[in-house]
Each structure stands twice: as C-alpha cells, then as structure tokens.
PDB file of N, CA and C in Angstrom:
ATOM      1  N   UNK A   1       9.560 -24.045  16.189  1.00 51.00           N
ATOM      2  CA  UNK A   1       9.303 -22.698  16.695  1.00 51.00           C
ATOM      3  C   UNK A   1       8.063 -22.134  16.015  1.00 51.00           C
ATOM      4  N   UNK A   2       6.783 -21.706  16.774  1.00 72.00           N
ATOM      5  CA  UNK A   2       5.675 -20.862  16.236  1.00 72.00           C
ATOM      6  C   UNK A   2       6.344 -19.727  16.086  1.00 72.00           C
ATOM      7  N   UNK A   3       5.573 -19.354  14.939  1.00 83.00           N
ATOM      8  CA  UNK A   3       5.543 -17.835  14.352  1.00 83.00           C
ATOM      9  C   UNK A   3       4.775 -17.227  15.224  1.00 83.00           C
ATOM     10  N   UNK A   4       5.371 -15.728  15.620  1.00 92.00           N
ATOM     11  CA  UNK A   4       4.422 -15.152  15.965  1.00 92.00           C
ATOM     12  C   UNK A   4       3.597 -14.407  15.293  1.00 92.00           C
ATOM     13  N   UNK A   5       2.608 -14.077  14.938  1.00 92.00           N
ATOM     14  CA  UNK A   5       1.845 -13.230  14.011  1.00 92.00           C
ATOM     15  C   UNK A   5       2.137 -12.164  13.898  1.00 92.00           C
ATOM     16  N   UNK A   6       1.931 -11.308  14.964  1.00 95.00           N
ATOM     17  CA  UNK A   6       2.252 -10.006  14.978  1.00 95.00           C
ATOM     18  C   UNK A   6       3.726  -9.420  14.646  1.00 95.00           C
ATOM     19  N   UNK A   7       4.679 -10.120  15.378  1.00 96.00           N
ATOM     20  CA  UNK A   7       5.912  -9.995  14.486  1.00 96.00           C
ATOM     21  C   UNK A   7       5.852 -10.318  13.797  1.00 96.00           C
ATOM     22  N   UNK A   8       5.502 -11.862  12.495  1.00 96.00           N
ATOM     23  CA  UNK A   8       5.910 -11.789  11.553  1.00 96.00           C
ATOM     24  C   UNK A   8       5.504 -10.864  10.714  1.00 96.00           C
ATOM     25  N   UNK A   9       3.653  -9.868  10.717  1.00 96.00           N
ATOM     26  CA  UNK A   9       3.652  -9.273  10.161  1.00 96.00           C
ATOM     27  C   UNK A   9       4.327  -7.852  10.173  1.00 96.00           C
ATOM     28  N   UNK A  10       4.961  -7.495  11.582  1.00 96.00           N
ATOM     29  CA  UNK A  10       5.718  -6.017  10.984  1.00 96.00           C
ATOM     30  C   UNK A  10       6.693  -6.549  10.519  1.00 96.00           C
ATOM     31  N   UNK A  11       7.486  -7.730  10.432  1.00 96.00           N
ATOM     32  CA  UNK A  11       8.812  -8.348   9.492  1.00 96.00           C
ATOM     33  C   UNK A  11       8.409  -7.660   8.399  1.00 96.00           C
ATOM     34  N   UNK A  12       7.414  -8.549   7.723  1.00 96.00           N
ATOM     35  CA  UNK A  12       7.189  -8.527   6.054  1.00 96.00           C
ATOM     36  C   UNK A  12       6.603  -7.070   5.701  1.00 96.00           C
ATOM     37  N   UNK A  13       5.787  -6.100   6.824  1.00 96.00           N
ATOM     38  CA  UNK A  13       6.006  -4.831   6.522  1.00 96.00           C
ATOM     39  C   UNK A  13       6.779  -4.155   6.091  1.00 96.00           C
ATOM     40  N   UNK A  14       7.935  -4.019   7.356  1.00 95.00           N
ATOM     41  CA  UNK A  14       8.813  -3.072   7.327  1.00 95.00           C
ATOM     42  C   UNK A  14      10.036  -3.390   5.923  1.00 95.00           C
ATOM     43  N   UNK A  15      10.179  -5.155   5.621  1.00 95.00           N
ATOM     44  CA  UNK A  15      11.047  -5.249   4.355  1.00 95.00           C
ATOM     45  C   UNK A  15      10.040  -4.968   3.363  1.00 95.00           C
ATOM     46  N   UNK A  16       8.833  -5.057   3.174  1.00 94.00           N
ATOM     47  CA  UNK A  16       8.363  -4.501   2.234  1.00 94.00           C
ATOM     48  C   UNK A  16       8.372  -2.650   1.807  1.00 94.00           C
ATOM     49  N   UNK A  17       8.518  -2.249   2.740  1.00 92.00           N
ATOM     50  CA  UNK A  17       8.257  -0.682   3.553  1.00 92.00           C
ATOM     51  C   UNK A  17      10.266  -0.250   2.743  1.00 92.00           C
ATOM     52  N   UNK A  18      11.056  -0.943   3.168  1.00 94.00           N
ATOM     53  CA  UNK A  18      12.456  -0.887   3.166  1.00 94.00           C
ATOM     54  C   UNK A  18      12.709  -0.848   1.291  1.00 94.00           C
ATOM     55  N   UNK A  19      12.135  -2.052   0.996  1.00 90.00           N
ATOM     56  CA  UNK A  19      12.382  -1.939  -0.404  1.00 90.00           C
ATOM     57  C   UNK A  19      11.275  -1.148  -1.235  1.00 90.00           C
ATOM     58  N   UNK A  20      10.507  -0.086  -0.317  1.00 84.00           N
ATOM     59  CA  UNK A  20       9.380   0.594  -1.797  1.00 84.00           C
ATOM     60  C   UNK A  20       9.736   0.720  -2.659  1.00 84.00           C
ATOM     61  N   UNK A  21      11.275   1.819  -2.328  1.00 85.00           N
ATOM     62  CA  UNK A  21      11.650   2.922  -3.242  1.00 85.00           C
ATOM     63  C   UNK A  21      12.036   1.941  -4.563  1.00 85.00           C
ATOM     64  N   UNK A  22      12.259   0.876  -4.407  1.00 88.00           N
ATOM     65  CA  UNK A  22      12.619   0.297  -5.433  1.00 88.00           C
ATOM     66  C   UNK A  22      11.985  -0.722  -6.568  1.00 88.00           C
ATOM     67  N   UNK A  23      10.377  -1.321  -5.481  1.00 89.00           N
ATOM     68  CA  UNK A  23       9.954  -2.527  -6.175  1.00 89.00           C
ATOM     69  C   UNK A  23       8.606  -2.281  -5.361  1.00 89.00           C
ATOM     70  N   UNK A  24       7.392  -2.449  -5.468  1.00 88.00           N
ATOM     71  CA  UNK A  24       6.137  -2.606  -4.908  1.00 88.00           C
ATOM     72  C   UNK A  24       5.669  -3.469  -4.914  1.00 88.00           C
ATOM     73  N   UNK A  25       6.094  -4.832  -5.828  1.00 92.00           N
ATOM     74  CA  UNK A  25       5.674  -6.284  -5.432  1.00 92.00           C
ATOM     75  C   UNK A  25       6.435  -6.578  -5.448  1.00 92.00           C
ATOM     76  N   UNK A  26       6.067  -8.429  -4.118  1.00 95.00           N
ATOM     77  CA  UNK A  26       7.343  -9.483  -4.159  1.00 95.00           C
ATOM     78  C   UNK A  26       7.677 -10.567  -4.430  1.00 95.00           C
ATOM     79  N   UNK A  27       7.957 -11.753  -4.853  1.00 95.00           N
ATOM     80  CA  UNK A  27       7.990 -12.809  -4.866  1.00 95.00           C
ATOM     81  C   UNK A  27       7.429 -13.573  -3.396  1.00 95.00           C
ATOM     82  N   UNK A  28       6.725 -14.621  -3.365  1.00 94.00           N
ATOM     83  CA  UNK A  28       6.364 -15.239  -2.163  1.00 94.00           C
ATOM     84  C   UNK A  28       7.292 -15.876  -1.678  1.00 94.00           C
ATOM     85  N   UNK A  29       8.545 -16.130  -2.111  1.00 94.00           N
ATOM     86  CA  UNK A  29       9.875 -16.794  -2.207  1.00 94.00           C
ATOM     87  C   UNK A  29      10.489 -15.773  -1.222  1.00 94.00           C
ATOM     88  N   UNK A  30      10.453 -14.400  -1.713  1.00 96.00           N
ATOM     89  CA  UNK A  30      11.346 -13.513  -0.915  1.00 96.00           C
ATOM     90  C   UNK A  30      10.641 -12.924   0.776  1.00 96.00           C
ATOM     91  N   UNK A  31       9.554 -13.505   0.987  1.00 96.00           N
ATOM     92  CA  UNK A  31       9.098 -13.871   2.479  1.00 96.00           C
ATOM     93  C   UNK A  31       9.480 -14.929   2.749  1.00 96.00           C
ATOM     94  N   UNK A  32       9.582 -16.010   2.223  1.00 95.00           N
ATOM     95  CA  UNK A  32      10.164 -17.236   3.076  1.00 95.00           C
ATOM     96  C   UNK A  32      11.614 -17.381   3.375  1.00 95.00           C
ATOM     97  N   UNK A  33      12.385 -16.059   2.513  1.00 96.00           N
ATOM     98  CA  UNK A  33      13.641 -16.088   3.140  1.00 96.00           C
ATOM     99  C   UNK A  33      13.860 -15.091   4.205  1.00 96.00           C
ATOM    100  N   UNK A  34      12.526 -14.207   4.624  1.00 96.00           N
ATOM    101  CA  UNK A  34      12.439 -13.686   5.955  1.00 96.00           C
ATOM    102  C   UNK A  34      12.795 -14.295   7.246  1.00 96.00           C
ATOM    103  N   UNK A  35      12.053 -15.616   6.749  1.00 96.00           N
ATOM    104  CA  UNK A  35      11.292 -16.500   8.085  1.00 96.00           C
ATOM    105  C   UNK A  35      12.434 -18.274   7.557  1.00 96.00           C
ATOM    106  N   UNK A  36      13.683 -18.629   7.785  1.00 94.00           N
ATOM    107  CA  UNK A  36      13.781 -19.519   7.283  1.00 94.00           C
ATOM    108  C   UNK A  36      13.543 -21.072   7.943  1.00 94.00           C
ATOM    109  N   UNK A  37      13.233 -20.769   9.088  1.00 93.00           N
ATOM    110  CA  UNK A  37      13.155 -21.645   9.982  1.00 93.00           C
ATOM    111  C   UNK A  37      11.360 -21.715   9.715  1.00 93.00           C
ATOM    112  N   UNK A  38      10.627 -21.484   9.070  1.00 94.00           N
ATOM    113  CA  UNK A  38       9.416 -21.717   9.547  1.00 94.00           C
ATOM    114  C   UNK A  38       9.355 -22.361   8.076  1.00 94.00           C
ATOM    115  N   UNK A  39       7.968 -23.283   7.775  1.00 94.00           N
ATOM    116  CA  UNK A  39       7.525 -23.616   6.718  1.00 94.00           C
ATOM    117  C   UNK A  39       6.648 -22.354   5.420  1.00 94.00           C
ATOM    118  N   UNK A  40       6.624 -22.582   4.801  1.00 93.00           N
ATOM    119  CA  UNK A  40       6.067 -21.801   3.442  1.00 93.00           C
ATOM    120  C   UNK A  40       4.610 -21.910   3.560  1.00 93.00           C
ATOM    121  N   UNK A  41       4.009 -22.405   4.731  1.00 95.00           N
ATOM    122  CA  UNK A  41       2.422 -22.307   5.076  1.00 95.00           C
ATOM    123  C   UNK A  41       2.219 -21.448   6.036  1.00 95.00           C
ATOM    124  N   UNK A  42       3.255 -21.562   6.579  1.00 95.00           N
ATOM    125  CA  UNK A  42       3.200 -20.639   7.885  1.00 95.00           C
ATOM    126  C   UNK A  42       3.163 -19.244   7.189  1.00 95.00           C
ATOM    127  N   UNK A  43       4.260 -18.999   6.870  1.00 95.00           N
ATOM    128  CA  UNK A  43       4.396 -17.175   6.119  1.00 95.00           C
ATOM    129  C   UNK A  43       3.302 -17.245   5.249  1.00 95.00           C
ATOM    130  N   UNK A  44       2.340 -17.669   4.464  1.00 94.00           N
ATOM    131  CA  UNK A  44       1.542 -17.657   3.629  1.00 94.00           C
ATOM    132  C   UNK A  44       0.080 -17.674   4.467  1.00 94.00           C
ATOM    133  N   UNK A  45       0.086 -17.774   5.685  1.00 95.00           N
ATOM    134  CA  UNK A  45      -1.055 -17.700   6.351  1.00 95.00           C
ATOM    135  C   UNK A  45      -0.620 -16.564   6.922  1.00 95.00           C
ATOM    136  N   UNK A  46       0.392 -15.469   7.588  1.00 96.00           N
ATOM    137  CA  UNK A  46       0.692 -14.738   7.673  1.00 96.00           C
ATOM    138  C   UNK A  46       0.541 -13.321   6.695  1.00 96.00           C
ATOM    139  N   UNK A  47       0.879 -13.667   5.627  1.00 96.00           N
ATOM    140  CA  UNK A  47       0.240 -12.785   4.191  1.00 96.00           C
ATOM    141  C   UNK A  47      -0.737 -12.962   4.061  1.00 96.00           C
ATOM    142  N   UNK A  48      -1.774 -13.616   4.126  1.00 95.00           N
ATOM    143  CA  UNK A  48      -3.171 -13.888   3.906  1.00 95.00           C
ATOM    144  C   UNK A  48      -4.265 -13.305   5.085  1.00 95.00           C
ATOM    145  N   UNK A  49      -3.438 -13.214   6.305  1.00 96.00           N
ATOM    146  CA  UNK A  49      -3.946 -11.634   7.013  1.00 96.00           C
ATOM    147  C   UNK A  49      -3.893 -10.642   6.845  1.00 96.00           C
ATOM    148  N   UNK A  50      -2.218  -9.965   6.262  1.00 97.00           N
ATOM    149  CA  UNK A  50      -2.047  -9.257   5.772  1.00 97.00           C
ATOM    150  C   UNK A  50      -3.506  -8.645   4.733  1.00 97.00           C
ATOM    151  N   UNK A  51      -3.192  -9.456   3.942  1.00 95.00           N
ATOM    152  CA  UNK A  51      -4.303  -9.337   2.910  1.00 95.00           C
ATOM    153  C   UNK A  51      -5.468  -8.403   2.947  1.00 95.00           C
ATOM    154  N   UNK A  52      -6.125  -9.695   4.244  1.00 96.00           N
ATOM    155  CA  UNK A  52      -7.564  -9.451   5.066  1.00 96.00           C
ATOM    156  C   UNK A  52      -7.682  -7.914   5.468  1.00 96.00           C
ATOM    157  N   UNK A  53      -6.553  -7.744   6.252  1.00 96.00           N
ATOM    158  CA  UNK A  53      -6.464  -6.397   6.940  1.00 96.00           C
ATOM    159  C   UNK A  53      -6.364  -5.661   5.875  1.00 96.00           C
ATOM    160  N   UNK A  54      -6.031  -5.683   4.485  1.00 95.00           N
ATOM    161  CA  UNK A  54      -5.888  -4.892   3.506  1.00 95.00           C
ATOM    162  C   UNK A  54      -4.779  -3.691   3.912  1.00 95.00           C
ATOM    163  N   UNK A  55      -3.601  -4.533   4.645  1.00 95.00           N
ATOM    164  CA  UNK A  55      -2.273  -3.655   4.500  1.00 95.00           C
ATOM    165  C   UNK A  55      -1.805  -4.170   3.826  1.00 95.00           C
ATOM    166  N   UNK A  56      -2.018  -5.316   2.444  1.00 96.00           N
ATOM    167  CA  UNK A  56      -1.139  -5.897   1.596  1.00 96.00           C
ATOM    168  C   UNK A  56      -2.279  -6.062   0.675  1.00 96.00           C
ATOM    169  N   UNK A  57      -1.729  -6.073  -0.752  1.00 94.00           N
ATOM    170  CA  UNK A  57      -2.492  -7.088  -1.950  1.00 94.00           C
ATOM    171  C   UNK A  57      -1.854  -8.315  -2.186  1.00 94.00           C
ATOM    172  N   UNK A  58      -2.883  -8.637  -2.803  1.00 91.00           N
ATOM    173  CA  UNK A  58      -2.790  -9.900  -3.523  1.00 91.00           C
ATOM    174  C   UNK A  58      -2.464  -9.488  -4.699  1.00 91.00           C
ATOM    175  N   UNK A  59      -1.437 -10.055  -6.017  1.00 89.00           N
ATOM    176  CA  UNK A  59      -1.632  -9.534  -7.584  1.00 89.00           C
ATOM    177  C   UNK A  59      -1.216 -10.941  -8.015  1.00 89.00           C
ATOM    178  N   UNK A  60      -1.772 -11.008  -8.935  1.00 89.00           N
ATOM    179  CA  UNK A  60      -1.590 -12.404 -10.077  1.00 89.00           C
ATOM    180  C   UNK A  60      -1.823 -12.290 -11.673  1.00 89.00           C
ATOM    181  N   UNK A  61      -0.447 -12.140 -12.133  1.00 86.00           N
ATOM    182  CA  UNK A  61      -0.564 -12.435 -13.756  1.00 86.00           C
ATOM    183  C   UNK A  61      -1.146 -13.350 -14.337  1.00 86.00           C
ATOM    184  N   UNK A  62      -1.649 -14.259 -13.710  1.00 87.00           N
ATOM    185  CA  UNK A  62      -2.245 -15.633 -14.082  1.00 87.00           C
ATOM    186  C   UNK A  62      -0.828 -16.985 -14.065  1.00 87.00           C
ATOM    187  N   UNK A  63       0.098 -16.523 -14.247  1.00 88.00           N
ATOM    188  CA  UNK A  63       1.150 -17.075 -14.216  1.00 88.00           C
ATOM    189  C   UNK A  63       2.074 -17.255 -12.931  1.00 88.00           C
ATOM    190  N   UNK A  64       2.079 -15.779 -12.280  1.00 86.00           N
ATOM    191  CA  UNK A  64       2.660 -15.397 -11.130  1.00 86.00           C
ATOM    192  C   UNK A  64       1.603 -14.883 -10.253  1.00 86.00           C
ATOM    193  N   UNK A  65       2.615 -15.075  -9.127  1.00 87.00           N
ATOM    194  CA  UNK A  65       1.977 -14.305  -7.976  1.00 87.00           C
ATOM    195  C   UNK A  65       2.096 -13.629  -7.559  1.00 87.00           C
ATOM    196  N   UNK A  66       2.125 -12.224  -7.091  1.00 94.00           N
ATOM    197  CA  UNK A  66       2.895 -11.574  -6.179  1.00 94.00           C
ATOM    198  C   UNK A  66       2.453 -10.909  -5.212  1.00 94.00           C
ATOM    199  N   UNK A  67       2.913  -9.987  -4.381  1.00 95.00           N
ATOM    200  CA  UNK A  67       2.635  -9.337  -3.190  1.00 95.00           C
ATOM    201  C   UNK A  67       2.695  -8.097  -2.759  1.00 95.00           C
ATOM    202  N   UNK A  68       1.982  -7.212  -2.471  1.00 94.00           N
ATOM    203  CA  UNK A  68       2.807  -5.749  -2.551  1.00 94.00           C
ATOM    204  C   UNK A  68       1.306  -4.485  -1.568  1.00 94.00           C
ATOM    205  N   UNK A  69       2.528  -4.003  -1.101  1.00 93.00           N
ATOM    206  CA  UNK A  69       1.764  -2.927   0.256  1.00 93.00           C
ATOM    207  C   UNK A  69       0.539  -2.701  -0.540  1.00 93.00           C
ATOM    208  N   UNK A  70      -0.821  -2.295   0.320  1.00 89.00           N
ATOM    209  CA  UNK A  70      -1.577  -1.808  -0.338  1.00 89.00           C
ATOM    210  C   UNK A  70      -1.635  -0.478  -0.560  1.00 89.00           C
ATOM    211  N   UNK A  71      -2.095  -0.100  -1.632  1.00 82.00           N
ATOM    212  CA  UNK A  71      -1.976   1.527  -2.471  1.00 82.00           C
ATOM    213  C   UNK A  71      -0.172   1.794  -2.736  1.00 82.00           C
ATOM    214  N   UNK A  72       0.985   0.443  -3.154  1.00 73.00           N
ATOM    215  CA  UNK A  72       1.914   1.229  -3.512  1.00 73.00           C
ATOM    216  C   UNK A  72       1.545   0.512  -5.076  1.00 73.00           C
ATOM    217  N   UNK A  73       2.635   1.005  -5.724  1.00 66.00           N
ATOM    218  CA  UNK A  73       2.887   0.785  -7.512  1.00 66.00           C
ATOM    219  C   UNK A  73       2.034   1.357  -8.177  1.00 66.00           C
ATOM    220  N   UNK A  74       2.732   0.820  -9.272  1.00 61.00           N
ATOM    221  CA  UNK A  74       2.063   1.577 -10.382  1.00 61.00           C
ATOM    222  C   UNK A  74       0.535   1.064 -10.725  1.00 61.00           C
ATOM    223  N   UNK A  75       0.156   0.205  -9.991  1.00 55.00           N
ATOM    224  CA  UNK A  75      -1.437  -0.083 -10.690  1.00 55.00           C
ATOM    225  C   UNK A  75      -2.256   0.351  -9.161  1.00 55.00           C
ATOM    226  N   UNK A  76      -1.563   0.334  -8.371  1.00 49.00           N
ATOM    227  CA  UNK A  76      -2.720   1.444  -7.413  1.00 49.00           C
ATOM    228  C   UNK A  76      -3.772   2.128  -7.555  1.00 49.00           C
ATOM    229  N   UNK A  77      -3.404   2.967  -8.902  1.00 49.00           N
ATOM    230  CA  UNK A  77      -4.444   4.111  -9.184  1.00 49.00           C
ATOM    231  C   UNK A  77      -5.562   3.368  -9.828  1.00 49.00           C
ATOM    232  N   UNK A  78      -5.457   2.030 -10.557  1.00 50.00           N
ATOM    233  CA  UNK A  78      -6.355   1.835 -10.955  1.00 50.00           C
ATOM    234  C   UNK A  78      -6.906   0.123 -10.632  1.00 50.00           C
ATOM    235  N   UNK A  79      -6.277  -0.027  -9.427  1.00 47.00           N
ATOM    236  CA  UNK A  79      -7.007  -1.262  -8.858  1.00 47.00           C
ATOM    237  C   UNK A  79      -8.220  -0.718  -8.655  1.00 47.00           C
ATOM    238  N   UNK A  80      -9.449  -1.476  -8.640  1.00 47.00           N
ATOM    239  CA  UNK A  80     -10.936  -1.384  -7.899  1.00 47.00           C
ATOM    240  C   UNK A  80     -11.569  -1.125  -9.128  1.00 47.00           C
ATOM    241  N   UNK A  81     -11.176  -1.008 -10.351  1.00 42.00           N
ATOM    242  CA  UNK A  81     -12.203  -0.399 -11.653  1.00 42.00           C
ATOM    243  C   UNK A  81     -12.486  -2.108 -12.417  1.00 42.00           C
ATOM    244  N   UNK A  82     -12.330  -2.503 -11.468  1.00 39.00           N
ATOM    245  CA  UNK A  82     -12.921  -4.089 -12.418  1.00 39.00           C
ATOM    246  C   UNK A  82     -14.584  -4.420 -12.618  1.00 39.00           C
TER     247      UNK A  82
END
C-alpha cells in the first residue's frame, strides 16, 4: 500500500498537534507506529517534507533525533541564533 502524502502528513500533524500540551518533540519511532503497514523510509520521506515546508523541525542532540511542530517547545525562542 502507497502512502499517501498528504494524509500522511495531516496524520503526523494532528498527533503531533494532539500531544503539544504535553511533549513538543518525538521519537521517529513514534511515527512509524502511526503508519504500521508502511516501511520506516516511507514516513521519513514524509517528515522530511514536513521539514521542507517548515511545518516541522528537525532537532538532534548529536545522539538523538527528534521531531517537533515548528515554533513549539521550549527552544523555539531561540532556534535561528546560531
């Protein structure tokens, strides 16, 4: 089964959107249990529009990865001062 794009991205919106109040980044793990029938390239080319469109970030501890709406959390205010 193809993904569709456009749905998958209001999927990973709206659960991202669902859990603000609680967390502003996600594990890349917790999109692939969105989508379980699809592969972990598929949803990851899906976030990587996201991205593009800059309705999502990218964040990386160097260790981790994570994912999160753009302009929510706590480093919002001071992403872009690099």
């Amino acid at each position: 089964m193809a993904l569709d794009p456009e749905a998958a991205k209001a999927t990973i919106l709206d659960f991202c959107e669902s859990k603000s109040k609680n967390k502003s980044k996600f594990y890349f793990n917790d999109f692939t249990k969105l989508f379980p029938d699809e592969k972990s390239r598929a949803v990851k080319k899906i976030l990587t529009m996201l991205v593009q469109e800059e309705k999502m970030v990218f964040w990386s501890s160097g260790s981790t990865t994570m994912y999160g709406l753009a302009g929510a959390g706590k480093q919002a205010a001071s992403e872009g001062e690099s």
